[in-house]
Amino acid sequence: MVAASSFTLFLASCLAVGVHAIVGPTEPTPGNTYNEGSKCNIQWQGDKDGKWKDMSIQLMTGDNLNMVHLTTVATGLDGNKDGKFDYDCPKVSPNSEIYFYQFSAPGAPGKLTWTGRFTIADSKGNSVPPENTDKDGNGKTFMWGTGKLDDASSAKPPPSYLSGGSAGSSASASSSSSSSSSARSSSASSSSSSSSSAPTTTPSMTTSVRSTATLANNSPQSSTPSSEQGSAGNSTTGNRDNGAASTSISRTWQTTLALLVSASVFTFFL
């Protein structure tokens, strides 16, 4: 029995390490709206593994499989601690619920996490609905679109340690990628609605085990970017998905269940 108890504790410890292996964004979440020129607020729960000391945050747009980098809004943040960051919301087009943030750190290579999709409205609070609707790997519907900065010259490049899909497409390609991803989304939804669940930047990736706010529905929210299978989203009310963490969260629970079953079987035979 002692051996069985020790084994169970070992499994619990492994799970605890996994759960705290990534920063957990808590704001913004789907449904949040920020006006151009006002303060955009970002908050997160710190990771305790000590690998997120030099954290960067990027403003992103696009679908879960083709995330587009617009600008880097912050660098050098301490993601090992709970924190927040405010900055002046940029002018974008269109004003819609199609924007989200991607978190990364050089000390945690391959681990990306996202917020849910949120709205950047015009200075008077006006916005339009996202143009596109799709489904993630769990069959949940999410809405998305591809935006751009009105002043492209103000864009700051992705962190140098990111490469390929994890950095996202460049902002300059946003207008062309918008039309191509829309066409791709239309054909994909008629032939197979489940194929567009994971962002190229890894919004549904295997990276985020820790969710913050309900990340699965309107955004790339909690973790694991599109390079693996992501989905940028937080959960909003209802069945709408705008995020990036639902897939990784689902996988985390499946893994947890498998480990607990293994522990039970091990205990039975002792």
mmCIF file with all atom_site columns, C-alpha atoms in Angstrom, residues 68-213:
data_model
loop_
_atom_site.group_PDB
_atom_site.id
_atom_site.type_symbol
_atom_site.label_atom_id
_atom_site.label_alt_id
_atom_site.label_comp_id
_atom_site.label_asym_id
_atom_site.label_entity_id
_atom_site.label_seq_id
_atom_site.pdbx_PDB_ins_code
_atom_site.Cartn_x
_atom_site.Cartn_y
_atom_site.Cartn_z
_atom_site.occupancy
_atom_site.B_iso_or_equiv
_atom_site.pdbx_formal_charge
_atom_site.auth_seq_id
_atom_site.auth_comp_id
_atom_site.auth_asym_id
_atom_site.auth_atom_id
_atom_site.pdbx_PDB_model_num
ATOM 1   C CA . VAL A 1 68  ? -0.980  36.810 -38.408 1.00 0.00 ? 68  VAL A CA 1
ATOM 2   C CA . HIS A 1 69  ? 1.465   38.902 -36.378 1.00 0.00 ? 69  HIS A CA 1
ATOM 3   C CA . LEU A 1 70  ? 0.501   42.587 -36.256 1.00 0.00 ? 70  LEU A CA 1
ATOM 4   C CA . THR A 1 71  ? 2.985   43.994 -33.754 1.00 0.00 ? 71  THR A CA 1
ATOM 5   C CA . THR A 1 72  ? 4.875   43.152 -30.577 1.00 0.00 ? 72  THR A CA 1
ATOM 6   C CA . VAL A 1 73  ? 3.308   45.153 -27.762 1.00 0.00 ? 73  VAL A CA 1
ATOM 7   C CA . ALA A 1 74  ? 5.631   44.192 -24.895 1.00 0.00 ? 74  ALA A CA 1
ATOM 8   C CA . THR A 1 75  ? 9.013   42.574 -24.228 1.00 0.00 ? 75  THR A CA 1
ATOM 9   C CA . GLY A 1 76  ? 11.084  41.842 -21.130 1.00 0.00 ? 76  GLY A CA 1
ATOM 10  C CA . LEU A 1 77  ? 8.095   41.086 -18.888 1.00 0.00 ? 77  LEU A CA 1
ATOM 11  C CA . ASP A 1 78  ? 8.400   38.698 -15.931 1.00 0.00 ? 78  ASP A CA 1
ATOM 12  C CA . GLY A 1 79  ? 6.011   35.877 -16.764 1.00 0.00 ? 79  GLY A CA 1
ATOM 13  C CA . ASN A 1 80  ? 7.047   33.927 -13.674 1.00 0.00 ? 80  ASN A CA 1
ATOM 14  C CA . LYS A 1 81  ? 4.819   36.211 -11.615 1.00 0.00 ? 81  LYS A CA 1
ATOM 15  C CA . ASP A 1 82  ? 1.186   37.238 -11.885 1.00 0.00 ? 82  ASP A CA 1
ATOM 16  C CA . GLY A 1 83  ? 1.130   40.527 -13.721 1.00 0.00 ? 83  GLY A CA 1
ATOM 17  C CA . LYS A 1 84  ? -0.561  43.028 -15.990 1.00 0.00 ? 84  LYS A CA 1
ATOM 18  C CA . PHE A 1 85  ? 0.413   45.345 -18.811 1.00 0.00 ? 85  PHE A CA 1
ATOM 19  C CA . ASP A 1 86  ? -1.427  48.320 -20.326 1.00 0.00 ? 86  ASP A CA 1
ATOM 20  C CA . TYR A 1 87  ? -0.713  50.155 -23.559 1.00 0.00 ? 87  TYR A CA 1
ATOM 21  C CA . ASP A 1 88  ? -2.519  52.472 -25.972 1.00 0.00 ? 88  ASP A CA 1
ATOM 22  C CA . CYS A 1 89  ? -4.834  50.493 -28.247 1.00 0.00 ? 89  CYS A CA 1
ATOM 23  C CA . PRO A 1 90  ? -3.728  50.897 -31.875 1.00 0.00 ? 90  PRO A CA 1
ATOM 24  C CA . LYS A 1 91  ? -5.959  51.888 -34.756 1.00 0.00 ? 91  LYS A CA 1
ATOM 25  C CA . VAL A 1 92  ? -6.930  48.804 -36.719 1.00 0.00 ? 92  VAL A CA 1
ATOM 26  C CA . SER A 1 93  ? -9.151  47.714 -39.591 1.00 0.00 ? 93  SER A CA 1
ATOM 27  C CA . PRO A 1 94  ? -11.662 46.276 -39.320 1.00 0.00 ? 94  PRO A CA 1
ATOM 28  C CA . ASN A 1 95  ? -12.885 47.113 -35.833 1.00 0.00 ? 95  ASN A CA 1
ATOM 29  C CA . SER A 1 96  ? -14.062 43.676 -34.795 1.00 0.00 ? 96  SER A CA 1
ATOM 30  C CA . GLU A 1 97  ? -13.642 40.761 -32.367 1.00 0.00 ? 97  GLU A CA 1
ATOM 31  C CA . ILE A 1 98  ? -10.756 39.281 -34.314 1.00 0.00 ? 98  ILE A CA 1
ATOM 32  C CA . TYR A 1 99  ? -7.694  40.221 -32.282 1.00 0.00 ? 99  TYR A CA 1
ATOM 33  C CA . PHE A 1 100 ? -5.791  38.263 -29.643 1.00 0.00 ? 100 PHE A CA 1
ATOM 34  C CA . TYR A 1 101 ? -2.413  38.149 -27.902 1.00 0.00 ? 101 TYR A CA 1
ATOM 35  C CA . GLN A 1 102 ? 0.308   35.533 -28.103 1.00 0.00 ? 102 GLN A CA 1
ATOM 36  C CA . PHE A 1 103 ? 2.655   35.026 -25.139 1.00 0.00 ? 103 PHE A CA 1
ATOM 37  C CA . SER A 1 104 ? 6.140   33.531 -25.477 1.00 0.00 ? 104 SER A CA 1
ATOM 38  C CA . ALA A 1 105 ? 9.536   33.446 -23.777 1.00 0.00 ? 105 ALA A CA 1
ATOM 39  C CA . PRO A 1 106 ? 12.995  32.310 -24.942 1.00 0.00 ? 106 PRO A CA 1
ATOM 40  C CA . GLY A 1 107 ? 13.314  30.156 -21.823 1.00 0.00 ? 107 GLY A CA 1
ATOM 41  C CA . ALA A 1 108 ? 10.250  28.140 -22.815 1.00 0.00 ? 108 ALA A CA 1
ATOM 42  C CA . PRO A 1 109 ? 10.913  27.277 -26.472 1.00 0.00 ? 109 PRO A CA 1
ATOM 43  C CA . GLY A 1 110 ? 7.977   25.783 -28.312 1.00 0.00 ? 110 GLY A CA 1
ATOM 44  C CA . LYS A 1 111 ? 5.535   26.845 -25.627 1.00 0.00 ? 111 LYS A CA 1
ATOM 45  C CA . LEU A 1 112 ? 3.074   29.483 -26.723 1.00 0.00 ? 112 LEU A CA 1
ATOM 46  C CA . THR A 1 113 ? -0.137  30.610 -25.126 1.00 0.00 ? 113 THR A CA 1
ATOM 47  C CA . TRP A 1 114 ? -2.943  32.935 -26.196 1.00 0.00 ? 114 TRP A CA 1
ATOM 48  C CA . THR A 1 115 ? -5.766  35.054 -24.933 1.00 0.00 ? 115 THR A CA 1
ATOM 49  C CA . GLY A 1 116 ? -9.252  34.754 -26.344 1.00 0.00 ? 116 GLY A CA 1
ATOM 50  C CA . ARG A 1 117 ? -10.288 36.898 -29.271 1.00 0.00 ? 117 ARG A CA 1
ATOM 51  C CA . PHE A 1 118 ? -11.396 40.371 -28.232 1.00 0.00 ? 118 PHE A CA 1
ATOM 52  C CA . THR A 1 119 ? -12.700 43.504 -29.946 1.00 0.00 ? 119 THR A CA 1
ATOM 53  C CA . ILE A 1 120 ? -10.758 46.629 -30.808 1.00 0.00 ? 120 ILE A CA 1
ATOM 54  C CA . ALA A 1 121 ? -13.521 49.155 -31.570 1.00 0.00 ? 121 ALA A CA 1
ATOM 55  C CA . ASP A 1 122 ? -13.155 52.619 -33.066 1.00 0.00 ? 122 ASP A CA 1
ATOM 56  C CA . SER A 1 123 ? -12.770 55.625 -30.771 1.00 0.00 ? 123 SER A CA 1
ATOM 57  C CA . LYS A 1 124 ? -16.555 55.827 -30.355 1.00 0.00 ? 124 LYS A CA 1
ATOM 58  C CA . GLY A 1 125 ? -16.970 52.153 -29.490 1.00 0.00 ? 125 GLY A CA 1
ATOM 59  C CA . ASN A 1 126 ? -18.318 51.048 -32.877 1.00 0.00 ? 126 ASN A CA 1
ATOM 60  C CA . SER A 1 127 ? -17.420 47.630 -34.273 1.00 0.00 ? 127 SER A CA 1
ATOM 61  C CA . VAL A 1 128 ? -18.645 45.007 -36.742 1.00 0.00 ? 128 VAL A CA 1
ATOM 62  C CA . PRO A 1 129 ? -19.065 41.225 -36.325 1.00 0.00 ? 129 PRO A CA 1
ATOM 63  C CA . PRO A 1 130 ? -16.246 38.925 -37.475 1.00 0.00 ? 130 PRO A CA 1
ATOM 64  C CA . GLU A 1 131 ? -16.566 37.912 -41.118 1.00 0.00 ? 131 GLU A CA 1
ATOM 65  C CA . ASN A 1 132 ? -15.818 34.209 -40.756 1.00 0.00 ? 132 ASN A CA 1
ATOM 66  C CA . THR A 1 133 ? -17.128 31.259 -38.754 1.00 0.00 ? 133 THR A CA 1
ATOM 67  C CA . ASP A 1 134 ? -15.352 27.949 -38.302 1.00 0.00 ? 134 ASP A CA 1
ATOM 68  C CA . LYS A 1 135 ? -15.103 24.971 -35.935 1.00 0.00 ? 135 LYS A CA 1
ATOM 69  C CA . ASP A 1 136 ? -12.206 23.850 -33.786 1.00 0.00 ? 136 ASP A CA 1
ATOM 70  C CA . GLY A 1 137 ? -11.004 20.294 -33.189 1.00 0.00 ? 137 GLY A CA 1
ATOM 71  C CA . ASN A 1 138 ? -13.671 19.793 -30.529 1.00 0.00 ? 138 ASN A CA 1
ATOM 72  C CA . GLY A 1 139 ? -16.478 20.817 -32.864 1.00 0.00 ? 139 GLY A CA 1
ATOM 73  C CA . LYS A 1 140 ? -17.038 24.162 -31.141 1.00 0.00 ? 140 LYS A CA 1
ATOM 74  C CA . THR A 1 141 ? -17.857 27.111 -33.350 1.00 0.00 ? 141 THR A CA 1
ATOM 75  C CA . PHE A 1 142 ? -15.661 30.196 -33.281 1.00 0.00 ? 142 PHE A CA 1
ATOM 76  C CA . MET A 1 143 ? -15.695 33.437 -35.251 1.00 0.00 ? 143 MET A CA 1
ATOM 77  C CA . TRP A 1 144 ? -12.609 35.053 -36.699 1.00 0.00 ? 144 TRP A CA 1
ATOM 78  C CA . GLY A 1 145 ? -11.237 37.493 -39.222 1.00 0.00 ? 145 GLY A CA 1
ATOM 79  C CA . THR A 1 146 ? -7.955  38.999 -40.352 1.00 0.00 ? 146 THR A CA 1
ATOM 80  C CA . GLY A 1 147 ? -7.241  42.593 -39.420 1.00 0.00 ? 147 GLY A CA 1
ATOM 81  C CA . LYS A 1 148 ? -4.368  45.007 -39.898 1.00 0.00 ? 148 LYS A CA 1
ATOM 82  C CA . LEU A 1 149 ? -2.819  48.062 -38.302 1.00 0.00 ? 149 LEU A CA 1
ATOM 83  C CA . ASP A 1 150 ? -3.910  51.323 -39.917 1.00 0.00 ? 150 ASP A CA 1
ATOM 84  C CA . ASP A 1 151 ? -0.319  52.516 -39.535 1.00 0.00 ? 151 ASP A CA 1
ATOM 85  C CA . ALA A 1 152 ? 1.792   49.578 -40.704 1.00 0.00 ? 152 ALA A CA 1
ATOM 86  C CA . SER A 1 153 ? 4.979   51.571 -40.094 1.00 0.00 ? 153 SER A CA 1
ATOM 87  C CA . SER A 1 154 ? 4.333   51.439 -36.347 1.00 0.00 ? 154 SER A CA 1
ATOM 88  C CA . ALA A 1 155 ? 4.534   47.628 -36.285 1.00 0.00 ? 155 ALA A CA 1
ATOM 89  C CA . LYS A 1 156 ? 7.289   46.008 -34.244 1.00 0.00 ? 156 LYS A CA 1
ATOM 90  C CA . PRO A 1 157 ? 8.624   42.628 -35.442 1.00 0.00 ? 157 PRO A CA 1
ATOM 91  C CA . PRO A 1 158 ? 8.126   39.329 -33.601 1.00 0.00 ? 158 PRO A CA 1
ATOM 92  C CA . PRO A 1 159 ? 10.728  38.353 -30.968 1.00 0.00 ? 159 PRO A CA 1
ATOM 93  C CA . SER A 1 160 ? 13.921  37.117 -32.624 1.00 0.00 ? 160 SER A CA 1
ATOM 94  C CA . TYR A 1 161 ? 13.749  33.725 -30.877 1.00 0.00 ? 161 TYR A CA 1
ATOM 95  C CA . LEU A 1 162 ? 10.503  32.887 -32.666 1.00 0.00 ? 162 LEU A CA 1
ATOM 96  C CA . SER A 1 163 ? 10.644  31.439 -36.135 1.00 0.00 ? 163 SER A CA 1
ATOM 97  C CA . GLY A 1 164 ? 8.332   29.884 -38.675 1.00 0.00 ? 164 GLY A CA 1
ATOM 98  C CA . GLY A 1 165 ? 4.689   29.454 -37.711 1.00 0.00 ? 165 GLY A CA 1
ATOM 99  C CA . SER A 1 166 ? 5.220   30.431 -34.111 1.00 0.00 ? 166 SER A CA 1
ATOM 100 C CA . ALA A 1 167 ? 6.050   33.964 -35.125 1.00 0.00 ? 167 ALA A CA 1
ATOM 101 C CA . GLY A 1 168 ? 2.967   34.228 -37.294 1.00 0.00 ? 168 GLY A CA 1
ATOM 102 C CA . SER A 1 169 ? 2.732   35.715 -40.745 1.00 0.00 ? 169 SER A CA 1
ATOM 103 C CA . SER A 1 170 ? 3.975   39.264 -41.061 1.00 0.00 ? 170 SER A CA 1
ATOM 104 C CA . ALA A 1 171 ? 1.600   42.189 -40.778 1.00 0.00 ? 171 ALA A CA 1
ATOM 105 C CA . SER A 1 172 ? 2.390   43.230 -44.329 1.00 0.00 ? 172 SER A CA 1
ATOM 106 C CA . ALA A 1 173 ? 0.883   39.995 -45.551 1.00 0.00 ? 173 ALA A CA 1
ATOM 107 C CA . SER A 1 174 ? -2.340  40.469 -43.630 1.00 0.00 ? 174 SER A CA 1
ATOM 108 C CA . SER A 1 175 ? -4.392  41.853 -46.493 1.00 0.00 ? 175 SER A CA 1
ATOM 109 C CA . SER A 1 176 ? -3.524  39.040 -48.883 1.00 0.00 ? 176 SER A CA 1
ATOM 110 C CA . SER A 1 177 ? -3.779  36.377 -46.207 1.00 0.00 ? 177 SER A CA 1
ATOM 111 C CA . SER A 1 178 ? -7.181  37.715 -45.256 1.00 0.00 ? 178 SER A CA 1
ATOM 112 C CA . SER A 1 179 ? -8.704  36.936 -48.623 1.00 0.00 ? 179 SER A CA 1
ATOM 113 C CA . SER A 1 180 ? -6.923  33.622 -49.018 1.00 0.00 ? 180 SER A CA 1
ATOM 114 C CA . SER A 1 181 ? -7.818  32.431 -45.538 1.00 0.00 ? 181 SER A CA 1
ATOM 115 C CA . SER A 1 182 ? -11.432 33.410 -46.083 1.00 0.00 ? 182 SER A CA 1
ATOM 116 C CA . ALA A 1 183 ? -11.564 31.382 -49.262 1.00 0.00 ? 183 ALA A CA 1
ATOM 117 C CA . ARG A 1 184 ? -9.853  28.530 -47.506 1.00 0.00 ? 184 ARG A CA 1
ATOM 118 C CA . SER A 1 185 ? -12.259 28.721 -44.627 1.00 0.00 ? 185 SER A CA 1
ATOM 119 C CA . SER A 1 186 ? -15.286 28.630 -46.933 1.00 0.00 ? 186 SER A CA 1
ATOM 120 C CA . SER A 1 187 ? -14.148 25.578 -48.820 1.00 0.00 ? 187 SER A CA 1
ATOM 121 C CA . ALA A 1 188 ? -13.056 23.882 -45.628 1.00 0.00 ? 188 ALA A CA 1
ATOM 122 C CA . SER A 1 189 ? -16.370 24.426 -43.917 1.00 0.00 ? 189 SER A CA 1
ATOM 123 C CA . SER A 1 190 ? -18.338 22.897 -46.774 1.00 0.00 ? 190 SER A CA 1
ATOM 124 C CA . SER A 1 191 ? -16.104 19.856 -47.070 1.00 0.00 ? 191 SER A CA 1
ATOM 125 C CA . SER A 1 192 ? -14.968 19.344 -43.499 1.00 0.00 ? 192 SER A CA 1
ATOM 126 C CA . SER A 1 193 ? -15.607 21.738 -40.653 1.00 0.00 ? 193 SER A CA 1
ATOM 127 C CA . SER A 1 194 ? -13.094 20.138 -38.346 1.00 0.00 ? 194 SER A CA 1
ATOM 128 C CA . SER A 1 195 ? -9.996  20.695 -40.441 1.00 0.00 ? 195 SER A CA 1
ATOM 129 C CA . SER A 1 196 ? -9.478  24.290 -39.324 1.00 0.00 ? 196 SER A CA 1
ATOM 130 C CA . SER A 1 197 ? -9.104  23.769 -35.647 1.00 0.00 ? 197 SER A CA 1
ATOM 131 C CA . ALA A 1 198 ? -5.448  24.487 -35.213 1.00 0.00 ? 198 ALA A CA 1
ATOM 132 C CA . PRO A 1 199 ? -3.645  27.759 -35.848 1.00 0.00 ? 199 PRO A CA 1
ATOM 133 C CA . THR A 1 200 ? -0.418  27.747 -37.728 1.00 0.00 ? 200 THR A CA 1
ATOM 134 C CA . THR A 1 201 ? 1.142   29.516 -34.892 1.00 0.00 ? 201 THR A CA 1
ATOM 135 C CA . THR A 1 202 ? 0.077   26.877 -32.571 1.00 0.00 ? 202 THR A CA 1
ATOM 136 C CA . PRO A 1 203 ? -2.930  28.209 -30.827 1.00 0.00 ? 203 PRO A CA 1
ATOM 137 C CA . SER A 1 204 ? -4.145  24.759 -30.176 1.00 0.00 ? 204 SER A CA 1
ATOM 138 C CA . MET A 1 205 ? -0.786  23.493 -29.458 1.00 0.00 ? 205 MET A CA 1
ATOM 139 C CA . THR A 1 206 ? 0.414   21.210 -26.853 1.00 0.00 ? 206 THR A CA 1
ATOM 140 C CA . THR A 1 207 ? 1.862   23.959 -24.871 1.00 0.00 ? 207 THR A CA 1
ATOM 141 C CA . SER A 1 208 ? -0.692  25.381 -22.695 1.00 0.00 ? 208 SER A CA 1
ATOM 142 C CA . VAL A 1 209 ? -1.821  23.207 -19.967 1.00 0.00 ? 209 VAL A CA 1
ATOM 143 C CA . ARG A 1 210 ? -3.002  25.919 -17.757 1.00 0.00 ? 210 ARG A CA 1
ATOM 144 C CA . SER A 1 211 ? -6.108  27.820 -18.790 1.00 0.00 ? 211 SER A CA 1
ATOM 145 C CA . THR A 1 212 ? -7.069  31.185 -17.544 1.00 0.00 ? 212 THR A CA 1
ATOM 146 C CA . ALA A 1 213 ? -10.557 32.343 -17.914 1.00 0.00 ? 213 ALA A CA 1
#
